[in-house]
PDB file of C-alpha atoms in Angstrom:
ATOM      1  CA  UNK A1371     -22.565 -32.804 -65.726  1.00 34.00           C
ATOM      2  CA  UNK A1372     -18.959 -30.974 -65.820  1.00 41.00           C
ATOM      3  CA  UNK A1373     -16.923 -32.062 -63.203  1.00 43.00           C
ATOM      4  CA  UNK A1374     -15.273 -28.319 -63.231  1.00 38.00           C
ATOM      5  CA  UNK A1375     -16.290 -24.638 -63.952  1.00 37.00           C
ATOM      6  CA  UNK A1376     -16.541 -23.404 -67.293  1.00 31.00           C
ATOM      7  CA  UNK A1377     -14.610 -20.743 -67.109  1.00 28.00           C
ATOM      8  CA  UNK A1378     -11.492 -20.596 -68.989  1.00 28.00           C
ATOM      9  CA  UNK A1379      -7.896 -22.691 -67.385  1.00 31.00           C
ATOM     10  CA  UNK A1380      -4.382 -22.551 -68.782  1.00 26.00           C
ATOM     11  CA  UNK A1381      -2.847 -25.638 -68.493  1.00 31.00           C
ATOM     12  CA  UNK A1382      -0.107 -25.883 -65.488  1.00 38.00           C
ATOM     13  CA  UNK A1383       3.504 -26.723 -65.611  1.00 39.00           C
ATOM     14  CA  UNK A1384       4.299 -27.457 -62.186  1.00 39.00           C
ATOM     15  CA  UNK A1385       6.768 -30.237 -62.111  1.00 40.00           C
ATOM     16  CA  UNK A1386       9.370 -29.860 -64.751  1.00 41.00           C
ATOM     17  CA  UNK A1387      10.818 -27.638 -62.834  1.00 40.00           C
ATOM     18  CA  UNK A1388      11.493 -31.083 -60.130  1.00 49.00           C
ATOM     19  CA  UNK A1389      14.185 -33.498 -60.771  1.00 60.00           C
ATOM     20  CA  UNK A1390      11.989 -36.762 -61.165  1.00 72.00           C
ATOM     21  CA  UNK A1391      14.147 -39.790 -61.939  1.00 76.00           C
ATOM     22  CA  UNK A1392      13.877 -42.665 -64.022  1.00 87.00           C
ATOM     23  CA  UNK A1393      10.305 -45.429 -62.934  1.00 94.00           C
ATOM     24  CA  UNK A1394      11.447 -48.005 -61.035  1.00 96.00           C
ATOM     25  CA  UNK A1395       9.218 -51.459 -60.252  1.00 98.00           C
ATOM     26  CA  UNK A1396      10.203 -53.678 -57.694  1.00 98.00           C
ATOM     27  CA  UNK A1397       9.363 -57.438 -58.552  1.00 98.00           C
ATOM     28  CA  UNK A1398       9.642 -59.373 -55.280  1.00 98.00           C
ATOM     29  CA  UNK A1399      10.622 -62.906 -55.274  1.00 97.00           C
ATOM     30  CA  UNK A1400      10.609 -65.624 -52.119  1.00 96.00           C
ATOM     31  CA  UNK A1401      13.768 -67.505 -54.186  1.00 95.00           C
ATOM     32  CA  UNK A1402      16.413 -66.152 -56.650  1.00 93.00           C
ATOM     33  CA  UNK A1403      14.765 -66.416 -60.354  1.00 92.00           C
ATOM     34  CA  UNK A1404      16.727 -67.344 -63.419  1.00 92.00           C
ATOM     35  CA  UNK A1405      16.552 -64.634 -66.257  1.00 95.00           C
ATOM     36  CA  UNK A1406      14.413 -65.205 -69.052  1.00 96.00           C
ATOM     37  CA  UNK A1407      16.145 -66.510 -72.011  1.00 96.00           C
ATOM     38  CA  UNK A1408      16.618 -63.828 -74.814  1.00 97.00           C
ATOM     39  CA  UNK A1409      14.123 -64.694 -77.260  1.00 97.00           C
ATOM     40  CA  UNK A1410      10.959 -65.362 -74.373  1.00 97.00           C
ATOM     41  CA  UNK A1411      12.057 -61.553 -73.411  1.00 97.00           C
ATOM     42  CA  UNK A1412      12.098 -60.500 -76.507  1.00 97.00           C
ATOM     43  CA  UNK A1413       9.055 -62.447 -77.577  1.00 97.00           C
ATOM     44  CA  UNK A1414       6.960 -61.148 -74.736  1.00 97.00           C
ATOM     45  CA  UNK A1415       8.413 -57.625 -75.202  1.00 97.00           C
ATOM     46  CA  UNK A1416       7.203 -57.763 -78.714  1.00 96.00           C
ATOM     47  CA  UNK A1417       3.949 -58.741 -78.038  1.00 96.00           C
ATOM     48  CA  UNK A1418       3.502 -55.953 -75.337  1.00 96.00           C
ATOM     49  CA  UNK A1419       5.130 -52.750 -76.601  1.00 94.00           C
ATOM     50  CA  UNK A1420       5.486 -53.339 -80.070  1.00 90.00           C
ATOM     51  CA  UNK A1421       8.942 -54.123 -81.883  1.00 90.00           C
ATOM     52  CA  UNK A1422      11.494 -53.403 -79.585  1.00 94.00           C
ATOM     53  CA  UNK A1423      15.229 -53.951 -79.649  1.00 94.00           C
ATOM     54  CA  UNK A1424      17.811 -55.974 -77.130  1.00 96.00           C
ATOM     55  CA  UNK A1425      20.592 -54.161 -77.213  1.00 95.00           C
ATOM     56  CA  UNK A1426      22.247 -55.796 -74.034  1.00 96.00           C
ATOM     57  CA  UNK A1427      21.508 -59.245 -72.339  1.00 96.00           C
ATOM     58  CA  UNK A1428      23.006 -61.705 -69.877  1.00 94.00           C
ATOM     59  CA  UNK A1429      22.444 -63.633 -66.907  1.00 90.00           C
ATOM     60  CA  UNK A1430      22.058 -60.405 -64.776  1.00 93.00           C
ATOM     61  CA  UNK A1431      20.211 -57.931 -66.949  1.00 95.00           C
ATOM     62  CA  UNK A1432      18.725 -56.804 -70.326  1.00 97.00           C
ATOM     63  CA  UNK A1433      18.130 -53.761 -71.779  1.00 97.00           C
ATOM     64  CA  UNK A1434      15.024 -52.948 -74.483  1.00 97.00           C
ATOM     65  CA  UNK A1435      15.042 -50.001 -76.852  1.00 94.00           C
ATOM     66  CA  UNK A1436      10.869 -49.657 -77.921  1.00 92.00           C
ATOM     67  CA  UNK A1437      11.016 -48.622 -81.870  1.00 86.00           C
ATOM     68  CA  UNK A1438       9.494 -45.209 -81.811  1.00 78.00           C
ATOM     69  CA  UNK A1439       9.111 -41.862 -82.474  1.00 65.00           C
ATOM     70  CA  UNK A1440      12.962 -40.517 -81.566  1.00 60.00           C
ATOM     71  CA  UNK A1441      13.063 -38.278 -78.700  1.00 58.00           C
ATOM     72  CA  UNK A1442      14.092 -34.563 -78.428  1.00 58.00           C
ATOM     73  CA  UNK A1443      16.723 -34.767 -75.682  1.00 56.00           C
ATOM     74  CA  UNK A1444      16.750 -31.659 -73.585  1.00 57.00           C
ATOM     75  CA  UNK A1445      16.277 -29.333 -76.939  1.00 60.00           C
ATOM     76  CA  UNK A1446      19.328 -30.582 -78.334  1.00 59.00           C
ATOM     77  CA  UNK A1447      19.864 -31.927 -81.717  1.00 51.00           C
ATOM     78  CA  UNK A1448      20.776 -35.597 -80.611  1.00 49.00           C
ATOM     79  CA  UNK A1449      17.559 -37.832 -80.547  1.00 66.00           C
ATOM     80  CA  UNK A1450      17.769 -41.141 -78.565  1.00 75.00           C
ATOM     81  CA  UNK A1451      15.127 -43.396 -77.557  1.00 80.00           C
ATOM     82  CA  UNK A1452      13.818 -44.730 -74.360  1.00 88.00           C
ATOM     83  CA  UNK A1453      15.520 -47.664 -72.487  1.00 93.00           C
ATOM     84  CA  UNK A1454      13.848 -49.995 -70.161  1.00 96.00           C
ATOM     85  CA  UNK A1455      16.277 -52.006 -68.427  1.00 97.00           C
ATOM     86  CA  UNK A1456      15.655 -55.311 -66.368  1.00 97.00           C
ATOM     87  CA  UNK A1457      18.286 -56.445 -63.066  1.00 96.00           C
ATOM     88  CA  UNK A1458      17.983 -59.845 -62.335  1.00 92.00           C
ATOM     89  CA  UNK A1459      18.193 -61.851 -58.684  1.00 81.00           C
ATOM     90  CA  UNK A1460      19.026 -58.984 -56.140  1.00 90.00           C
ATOM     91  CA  UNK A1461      19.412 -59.939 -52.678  1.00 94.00           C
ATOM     92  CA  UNK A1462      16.819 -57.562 -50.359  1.00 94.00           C
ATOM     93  CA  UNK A1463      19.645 -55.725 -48.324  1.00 90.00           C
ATOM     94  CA  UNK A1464      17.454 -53.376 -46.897  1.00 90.00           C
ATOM     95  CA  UNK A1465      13.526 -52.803 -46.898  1.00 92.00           C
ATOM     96  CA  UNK A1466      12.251 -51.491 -49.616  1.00 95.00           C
ATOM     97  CA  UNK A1467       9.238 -49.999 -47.644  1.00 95.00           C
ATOM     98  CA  UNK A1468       9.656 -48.042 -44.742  1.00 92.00           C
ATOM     99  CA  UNK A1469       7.174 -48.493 -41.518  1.00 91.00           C
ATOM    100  CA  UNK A1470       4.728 -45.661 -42.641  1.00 90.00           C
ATOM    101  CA  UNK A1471       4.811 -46.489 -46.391  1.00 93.00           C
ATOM    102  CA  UNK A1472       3.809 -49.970 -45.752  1.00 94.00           C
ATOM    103  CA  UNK A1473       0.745 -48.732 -43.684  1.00 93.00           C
ATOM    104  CA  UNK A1474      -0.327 -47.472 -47.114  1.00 95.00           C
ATOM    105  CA  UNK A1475      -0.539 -50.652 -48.896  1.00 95.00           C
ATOM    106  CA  UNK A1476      -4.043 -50.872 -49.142  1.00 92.00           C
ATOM    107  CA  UNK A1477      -4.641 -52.733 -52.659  1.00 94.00           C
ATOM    108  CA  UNK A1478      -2.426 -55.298 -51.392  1.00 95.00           C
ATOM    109  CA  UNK A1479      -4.105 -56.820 -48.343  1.00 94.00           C
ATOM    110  CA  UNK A1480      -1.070 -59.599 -47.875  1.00 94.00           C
ATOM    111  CA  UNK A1481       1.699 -56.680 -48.355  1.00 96.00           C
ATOM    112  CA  UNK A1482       3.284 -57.550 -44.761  1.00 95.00           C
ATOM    113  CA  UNK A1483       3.589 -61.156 -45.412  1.00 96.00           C
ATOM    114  CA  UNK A1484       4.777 -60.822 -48.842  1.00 97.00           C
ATOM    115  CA  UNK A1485       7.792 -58.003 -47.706  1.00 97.00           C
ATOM    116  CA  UNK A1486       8.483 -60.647 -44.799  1.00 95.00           C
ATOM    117  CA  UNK A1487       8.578 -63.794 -47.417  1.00 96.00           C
ATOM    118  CA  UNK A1488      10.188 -62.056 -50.207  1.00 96.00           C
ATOM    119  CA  UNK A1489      14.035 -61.684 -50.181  1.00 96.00           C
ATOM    120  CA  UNK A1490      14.945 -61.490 -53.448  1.00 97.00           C
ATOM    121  CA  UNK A1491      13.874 -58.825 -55.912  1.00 97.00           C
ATOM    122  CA  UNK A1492      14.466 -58.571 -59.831  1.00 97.00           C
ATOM    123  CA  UNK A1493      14.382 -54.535 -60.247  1.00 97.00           C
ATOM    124  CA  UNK A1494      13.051 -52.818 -63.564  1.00 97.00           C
ATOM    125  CA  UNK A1495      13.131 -48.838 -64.995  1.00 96.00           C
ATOM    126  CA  UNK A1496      12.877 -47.359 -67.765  1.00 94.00           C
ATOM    127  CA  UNK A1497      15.325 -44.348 -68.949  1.00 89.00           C
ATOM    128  CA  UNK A1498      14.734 -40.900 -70.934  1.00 84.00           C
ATOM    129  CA  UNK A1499      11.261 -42.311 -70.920  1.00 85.00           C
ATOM    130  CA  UNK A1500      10.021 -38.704 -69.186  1.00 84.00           C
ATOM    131  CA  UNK A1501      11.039 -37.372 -72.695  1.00 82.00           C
ATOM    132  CA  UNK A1502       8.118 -38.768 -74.427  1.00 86.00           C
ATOM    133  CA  UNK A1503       4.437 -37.194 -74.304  1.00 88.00           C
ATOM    134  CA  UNK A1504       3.122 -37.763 -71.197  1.00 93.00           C
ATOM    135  CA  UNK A1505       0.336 -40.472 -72.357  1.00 94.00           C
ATOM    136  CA  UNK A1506       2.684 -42.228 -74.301  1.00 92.00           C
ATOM    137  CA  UNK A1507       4.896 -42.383 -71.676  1.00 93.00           C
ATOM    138  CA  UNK A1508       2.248 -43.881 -69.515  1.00 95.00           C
ATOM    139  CA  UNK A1509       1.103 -46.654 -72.023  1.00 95.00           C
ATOM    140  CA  UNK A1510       4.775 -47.522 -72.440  1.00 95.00           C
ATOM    141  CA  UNK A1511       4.786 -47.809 -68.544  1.00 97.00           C
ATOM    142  CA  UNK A1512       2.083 -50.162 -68.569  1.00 97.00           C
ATOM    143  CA  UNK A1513       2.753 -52.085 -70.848  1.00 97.00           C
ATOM    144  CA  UNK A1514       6.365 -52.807 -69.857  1.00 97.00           C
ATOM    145  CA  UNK A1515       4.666 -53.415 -66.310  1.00 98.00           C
ATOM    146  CA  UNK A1516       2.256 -56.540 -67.584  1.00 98.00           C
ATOM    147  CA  UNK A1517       4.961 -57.742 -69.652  1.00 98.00           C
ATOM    148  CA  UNK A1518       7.294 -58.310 -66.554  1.00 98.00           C
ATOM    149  CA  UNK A1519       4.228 -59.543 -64.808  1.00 98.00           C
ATOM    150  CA  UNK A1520       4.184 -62.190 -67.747  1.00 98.00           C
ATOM    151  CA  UNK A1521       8.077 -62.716 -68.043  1.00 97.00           C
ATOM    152  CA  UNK A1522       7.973 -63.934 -63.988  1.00 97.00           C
ATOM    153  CA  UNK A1523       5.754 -66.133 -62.605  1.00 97.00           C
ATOM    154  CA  UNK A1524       7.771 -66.556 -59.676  1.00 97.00           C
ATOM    155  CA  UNK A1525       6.991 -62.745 -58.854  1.00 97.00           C
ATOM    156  CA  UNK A1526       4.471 -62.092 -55.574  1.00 98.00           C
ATOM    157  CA  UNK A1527       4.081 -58.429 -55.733  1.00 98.00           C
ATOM    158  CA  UNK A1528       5.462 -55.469 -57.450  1.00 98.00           C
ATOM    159  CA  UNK A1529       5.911 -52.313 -55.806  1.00 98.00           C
ATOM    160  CA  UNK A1530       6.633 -48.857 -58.025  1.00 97.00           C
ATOM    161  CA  UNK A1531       9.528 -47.347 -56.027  1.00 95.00           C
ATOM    162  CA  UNK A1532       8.578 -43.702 -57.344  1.00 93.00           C
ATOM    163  CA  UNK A1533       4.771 -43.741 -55.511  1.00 95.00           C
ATOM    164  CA  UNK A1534       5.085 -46.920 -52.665  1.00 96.00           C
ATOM    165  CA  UNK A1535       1.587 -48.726 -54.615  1.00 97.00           C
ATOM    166  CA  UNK A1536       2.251 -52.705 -54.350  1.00 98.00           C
ATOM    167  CA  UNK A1537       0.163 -54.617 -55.858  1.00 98.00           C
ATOM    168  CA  UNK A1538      -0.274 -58.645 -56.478  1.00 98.00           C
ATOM    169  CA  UNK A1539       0.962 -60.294 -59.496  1.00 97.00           C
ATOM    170  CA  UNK A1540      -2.467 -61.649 -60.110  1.00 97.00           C
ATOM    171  CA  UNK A1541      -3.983 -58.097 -59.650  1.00 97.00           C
ATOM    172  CA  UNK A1542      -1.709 -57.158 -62.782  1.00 97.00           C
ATOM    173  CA  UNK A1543      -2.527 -60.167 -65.151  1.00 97.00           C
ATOM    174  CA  UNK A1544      -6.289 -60.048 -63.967  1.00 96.00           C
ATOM    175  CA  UNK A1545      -6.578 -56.441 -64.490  1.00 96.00           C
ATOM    176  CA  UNK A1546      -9.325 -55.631 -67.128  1.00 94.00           C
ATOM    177  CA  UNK A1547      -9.849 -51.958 -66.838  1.00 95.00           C
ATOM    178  CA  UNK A1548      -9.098 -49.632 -69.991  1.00 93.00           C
ATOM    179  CA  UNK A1549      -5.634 -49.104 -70.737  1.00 91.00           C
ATOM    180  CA  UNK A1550      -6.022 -45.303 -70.342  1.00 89.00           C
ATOM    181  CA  UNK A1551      -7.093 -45.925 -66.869  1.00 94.00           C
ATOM    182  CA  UNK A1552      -4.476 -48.502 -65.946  1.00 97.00           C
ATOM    183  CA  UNK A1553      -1.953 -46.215 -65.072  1.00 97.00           C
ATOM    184  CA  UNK A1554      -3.301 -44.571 -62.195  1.00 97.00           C
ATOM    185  CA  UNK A1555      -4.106 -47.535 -61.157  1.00 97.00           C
ATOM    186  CA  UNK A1556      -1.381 -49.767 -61.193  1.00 97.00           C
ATOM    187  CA  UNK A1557       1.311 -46.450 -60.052  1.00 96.00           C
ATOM    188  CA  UNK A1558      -0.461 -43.896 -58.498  1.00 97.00           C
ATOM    189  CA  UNK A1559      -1.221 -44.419 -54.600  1.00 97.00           C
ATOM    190  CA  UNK A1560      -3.801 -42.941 -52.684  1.00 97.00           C
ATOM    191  CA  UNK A1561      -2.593 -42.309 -49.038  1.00 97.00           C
ATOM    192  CA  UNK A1562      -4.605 -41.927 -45.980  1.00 96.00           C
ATOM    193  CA  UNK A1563      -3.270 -40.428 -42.834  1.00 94.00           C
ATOM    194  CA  UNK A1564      -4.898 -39.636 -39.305  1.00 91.00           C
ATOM    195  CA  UNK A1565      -4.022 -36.617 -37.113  1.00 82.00           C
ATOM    196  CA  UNK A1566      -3.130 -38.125 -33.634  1.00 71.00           C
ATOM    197  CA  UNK A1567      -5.121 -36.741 -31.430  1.00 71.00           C
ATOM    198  CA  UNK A1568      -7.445 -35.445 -33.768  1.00 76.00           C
ATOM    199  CA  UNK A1569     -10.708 -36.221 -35.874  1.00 86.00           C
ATOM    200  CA  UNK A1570      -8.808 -34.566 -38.992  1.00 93.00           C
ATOM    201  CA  UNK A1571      -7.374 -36.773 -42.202  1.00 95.00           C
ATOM    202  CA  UNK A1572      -5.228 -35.823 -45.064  1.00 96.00           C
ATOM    203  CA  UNK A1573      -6.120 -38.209 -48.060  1.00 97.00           C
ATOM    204  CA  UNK A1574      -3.417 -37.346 -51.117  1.00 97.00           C
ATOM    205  CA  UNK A1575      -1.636 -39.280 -53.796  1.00 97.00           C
ATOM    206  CA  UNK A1576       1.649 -39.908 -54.689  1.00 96.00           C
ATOM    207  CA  UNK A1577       2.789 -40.873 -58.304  1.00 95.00           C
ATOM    208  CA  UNK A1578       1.189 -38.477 -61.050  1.00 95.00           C
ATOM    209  CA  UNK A1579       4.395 -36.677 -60.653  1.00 91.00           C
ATOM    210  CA  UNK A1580       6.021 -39.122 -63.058  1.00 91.00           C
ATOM    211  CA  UNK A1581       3.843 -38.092 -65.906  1.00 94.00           C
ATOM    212  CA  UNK A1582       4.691 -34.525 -64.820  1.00 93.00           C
ATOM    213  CA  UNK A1583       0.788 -34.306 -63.751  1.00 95.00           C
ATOM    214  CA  UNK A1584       0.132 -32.932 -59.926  1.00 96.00           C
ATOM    215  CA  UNK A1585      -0.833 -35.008 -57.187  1.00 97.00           C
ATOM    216  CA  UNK A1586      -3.981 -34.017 -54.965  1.00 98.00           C
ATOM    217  CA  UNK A1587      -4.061 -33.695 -51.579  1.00 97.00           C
ATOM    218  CA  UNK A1588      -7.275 -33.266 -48.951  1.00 98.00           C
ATOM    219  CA  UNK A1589      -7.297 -31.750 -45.301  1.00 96.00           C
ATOM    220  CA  UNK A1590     -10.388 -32.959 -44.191  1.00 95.00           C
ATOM    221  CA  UNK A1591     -12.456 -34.020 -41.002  1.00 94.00           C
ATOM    222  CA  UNK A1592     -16.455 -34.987 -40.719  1.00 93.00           C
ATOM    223  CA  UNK A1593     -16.969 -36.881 -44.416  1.00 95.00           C
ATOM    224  CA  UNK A1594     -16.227 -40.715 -45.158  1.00 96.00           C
ATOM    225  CA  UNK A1595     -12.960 -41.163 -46.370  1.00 96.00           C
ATOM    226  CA  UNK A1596     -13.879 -43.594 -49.051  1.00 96.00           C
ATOM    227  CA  UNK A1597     -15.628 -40.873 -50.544  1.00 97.00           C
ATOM    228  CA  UNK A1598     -12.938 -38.330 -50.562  1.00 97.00           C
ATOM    229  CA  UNK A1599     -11.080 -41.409 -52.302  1.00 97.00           C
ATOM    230  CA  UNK A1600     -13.843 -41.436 -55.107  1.00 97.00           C
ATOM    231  CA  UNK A1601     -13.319 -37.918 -55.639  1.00 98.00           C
ATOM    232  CA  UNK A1602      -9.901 -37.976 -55.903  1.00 98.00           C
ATOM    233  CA  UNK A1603     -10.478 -40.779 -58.296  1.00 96.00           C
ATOM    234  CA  UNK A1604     -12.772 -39.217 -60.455  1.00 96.00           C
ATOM    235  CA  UNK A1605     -10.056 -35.678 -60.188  1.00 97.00           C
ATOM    236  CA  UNK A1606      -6.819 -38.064 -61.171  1.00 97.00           C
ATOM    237  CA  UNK A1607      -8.580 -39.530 -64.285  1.00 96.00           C
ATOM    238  CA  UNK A1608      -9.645 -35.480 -65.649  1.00 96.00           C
ATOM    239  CA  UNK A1609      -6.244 -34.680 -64.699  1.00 97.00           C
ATOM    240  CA  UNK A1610      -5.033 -37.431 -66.838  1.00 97.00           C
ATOM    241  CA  UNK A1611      -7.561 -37.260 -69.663  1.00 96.00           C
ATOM    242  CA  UNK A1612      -6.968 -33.515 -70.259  1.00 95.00           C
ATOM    243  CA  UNK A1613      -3.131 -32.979 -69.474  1.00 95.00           C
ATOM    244  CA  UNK A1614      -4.328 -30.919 -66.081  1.00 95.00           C
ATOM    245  CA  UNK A1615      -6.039 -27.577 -67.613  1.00 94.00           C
ATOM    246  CA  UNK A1616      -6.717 -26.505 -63.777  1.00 95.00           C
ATOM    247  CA  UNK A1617      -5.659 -23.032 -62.012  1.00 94.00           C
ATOM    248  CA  UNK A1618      -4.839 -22.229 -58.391  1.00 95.00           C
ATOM    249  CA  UNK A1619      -7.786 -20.164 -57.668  1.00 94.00           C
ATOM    250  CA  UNK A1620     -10.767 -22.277 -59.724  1.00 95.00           C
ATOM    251  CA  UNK A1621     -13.506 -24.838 -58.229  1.00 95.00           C
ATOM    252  CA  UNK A1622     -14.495 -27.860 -59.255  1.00 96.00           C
ATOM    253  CA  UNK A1623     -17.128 -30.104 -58.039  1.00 97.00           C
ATOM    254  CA  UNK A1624     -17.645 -31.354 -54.439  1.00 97.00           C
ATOM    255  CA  UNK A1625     -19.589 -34.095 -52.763  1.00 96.00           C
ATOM    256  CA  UNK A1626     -22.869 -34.998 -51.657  1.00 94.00           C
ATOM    257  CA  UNK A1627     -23.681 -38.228 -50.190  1.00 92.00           C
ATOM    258  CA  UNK A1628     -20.990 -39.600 -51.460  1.00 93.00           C
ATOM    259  CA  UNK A1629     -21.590 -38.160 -54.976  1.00 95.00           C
ATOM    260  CA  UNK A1630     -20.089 -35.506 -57.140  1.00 96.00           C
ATOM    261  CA  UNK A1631     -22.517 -32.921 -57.675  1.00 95.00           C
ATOM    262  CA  UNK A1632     -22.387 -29.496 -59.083  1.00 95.00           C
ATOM    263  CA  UNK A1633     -24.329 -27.722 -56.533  1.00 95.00           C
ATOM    264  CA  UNK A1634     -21.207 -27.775 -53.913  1.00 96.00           C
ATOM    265  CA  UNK A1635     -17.672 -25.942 -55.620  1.00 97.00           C
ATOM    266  CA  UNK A1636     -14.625 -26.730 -53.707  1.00 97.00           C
ATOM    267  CA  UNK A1637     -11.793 -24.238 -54.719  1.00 96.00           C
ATOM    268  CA  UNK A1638      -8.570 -25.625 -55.274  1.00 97.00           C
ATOM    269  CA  UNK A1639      -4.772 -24.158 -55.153  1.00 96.00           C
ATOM    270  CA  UNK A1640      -1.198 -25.294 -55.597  1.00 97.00           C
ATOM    271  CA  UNK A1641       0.707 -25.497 -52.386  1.00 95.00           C
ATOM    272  CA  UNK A1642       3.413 -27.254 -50.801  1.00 94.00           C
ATOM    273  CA  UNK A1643       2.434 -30.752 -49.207  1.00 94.00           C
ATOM    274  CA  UNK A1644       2.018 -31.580 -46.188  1.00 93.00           C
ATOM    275  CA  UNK A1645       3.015 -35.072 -46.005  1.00 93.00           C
ATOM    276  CA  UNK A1646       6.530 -36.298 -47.293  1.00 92.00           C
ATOM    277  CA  UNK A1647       7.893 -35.974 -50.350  1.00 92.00           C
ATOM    278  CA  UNK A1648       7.869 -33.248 -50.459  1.00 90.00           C
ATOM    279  CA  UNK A1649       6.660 -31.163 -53.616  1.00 90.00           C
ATOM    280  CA  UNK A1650       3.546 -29.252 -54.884  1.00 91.00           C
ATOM    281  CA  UNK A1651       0.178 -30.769 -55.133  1.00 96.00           C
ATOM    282  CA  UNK A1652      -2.886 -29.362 -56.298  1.00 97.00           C
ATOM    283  CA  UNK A1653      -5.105 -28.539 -52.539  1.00 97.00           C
ATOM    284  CA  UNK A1654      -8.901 -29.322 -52.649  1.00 97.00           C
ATOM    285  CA  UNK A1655     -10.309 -27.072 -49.962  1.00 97.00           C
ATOM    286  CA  UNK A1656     -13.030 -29.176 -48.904  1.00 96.00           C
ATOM    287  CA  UNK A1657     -15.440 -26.400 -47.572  1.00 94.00           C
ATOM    288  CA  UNK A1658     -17.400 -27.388 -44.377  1.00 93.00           C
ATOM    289  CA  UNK A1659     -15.708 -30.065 -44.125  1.00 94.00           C
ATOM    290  CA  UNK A1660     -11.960 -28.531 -44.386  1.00 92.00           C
ATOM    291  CA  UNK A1661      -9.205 -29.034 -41.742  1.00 88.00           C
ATOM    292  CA  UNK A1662      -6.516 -26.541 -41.155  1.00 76.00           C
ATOM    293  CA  UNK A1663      -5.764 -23.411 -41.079  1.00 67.00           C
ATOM    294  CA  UNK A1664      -6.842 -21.679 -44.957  1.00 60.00           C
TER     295      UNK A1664
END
């Protein structure tokens, strides 16, 4: 069964246009952690991304360079690779989820109690990563991600600063899903939002955007919403798998009890979203079942 229309799509190039910075994890702490020595980061590094290089440590921070292909930077003639930089034992100043993001902390069932016991925070990114090919960027993500879930033990949560997802430690060492499927989910968050005084919902994501892939977003009433989140998993992994070959203007498959099925085509255009950030997301009009004006 294809999940869209056979007729012919030119891929999209929607977000390089957008300034998207560096990826930023947030490891929270209850206490103020000691850095790793040298040669455990190093060790662990090694055994997650491959050979990398320490080209800056001490008690505050260190600073990887992964030993691979050199990067293109900006068409120039100067190649450079990526950095991923650790900061060690920051004091929470300020909350690092707002009241509405932290109602969208669904894969992390304890997230209020762990933001309310955490007040430290060791803070990780990677630089002139978005240079690489997009899936290579992504397994370079990931695999930074479980080795700093390895490097800390003291850590309760993580939360990725560029989509609001926080998940568990444990969630990250006991995740066995393929790698090519880990990004989405360990950074990409599915939202769900209410209208007050309505029976309408807007389900998107938030996150793809680092990969320079679209987000989705759904204006819906009168269908489960744990359906619509199937869908949009199912849409996020083609997305993924196939560097986004979809057109404003084309259909892909809809839902029927709770299945994909090609018998229902839901069309699907770029637009502007409708919940903050903002920036362009790929709209599934939902047929029947679509809210809004369209």
């Amino acid at each position: 069964m294809g999940l869209f229309n056979k007729k012919k799509k030119i891929v999209q190039d929607l977000t390089k246009e957008e300034k998207i910075g560096p990826f930023i994890i947030h490891l929270l702490m209850a206490e103020k952690c000691e850095m790793p020595e040298k040669q455990e980061m190093c060790d662990v590094m090694n055994a997650h991304l491959g050979k990398v290089d320490c080209f800056s440590y001490d008690e505050e921070h260190a600073c990887f360079a992964p030993k691979m292909e050199m990067l293109d930077f900006e068409n120039k003639k100067v190649t450079v690779p990526p950095t991923l930089m650790v900061m060690n034992g920051l004091k929470i100043k300020q909350p690092i989820l707002d009241e509405i993001a932290v109602t969208q902390t669904w894969d992390c069932p304890d997230s209020k109690k762990i933001l309310d016991n955490c007040k430290y925070q060791v803070i990780a990114n990677d630089f002139l990563g978005l240079q690489l090919d997009y899936k290579t960027h992504a397994e370079l993500l990931v695999d930074f991600i479980e080795a700093l879930a390895e490097l800390f033990p003291t850590c309760q949560a993580m939360i990725f600063e560029n989509s609001k997802k926080m998940l568990t430690r444990q969630d990250i060492l006991n995740c066995q899903l393929p790698k090519e499927m880990k990004f989405i989910y360990y950074a990409v968050n599915i939202r769900l939002f209410t209208i007050q005084g309505g029976q309408d919902m807007i389900i998107d994501t938030l996150g793809m955007s680092t990969l320079f892939l679209p987000d989705l977003q759904y204006h819906f009433h009168g269908m489960n919403p744990n359906h619509v989140v199937y869908h949009a998993k199912n849409v996020l992994s083609y997305i993924y798998e196939n560097n986004n070959p979809i057109e404003s203007g084309e259909h892909l498959d809809g839902l029927a009890n709770g299945e994909m099925t090609e018998d229902i085509q839901w069309y699907v255009q770029y637009e502007n979203s409708i919940i903050q950030p903002a920036r362009q997301v790929l709209d599934i009009n939902m047929g029947e079942f679509a809210a809004g004006n369209r």
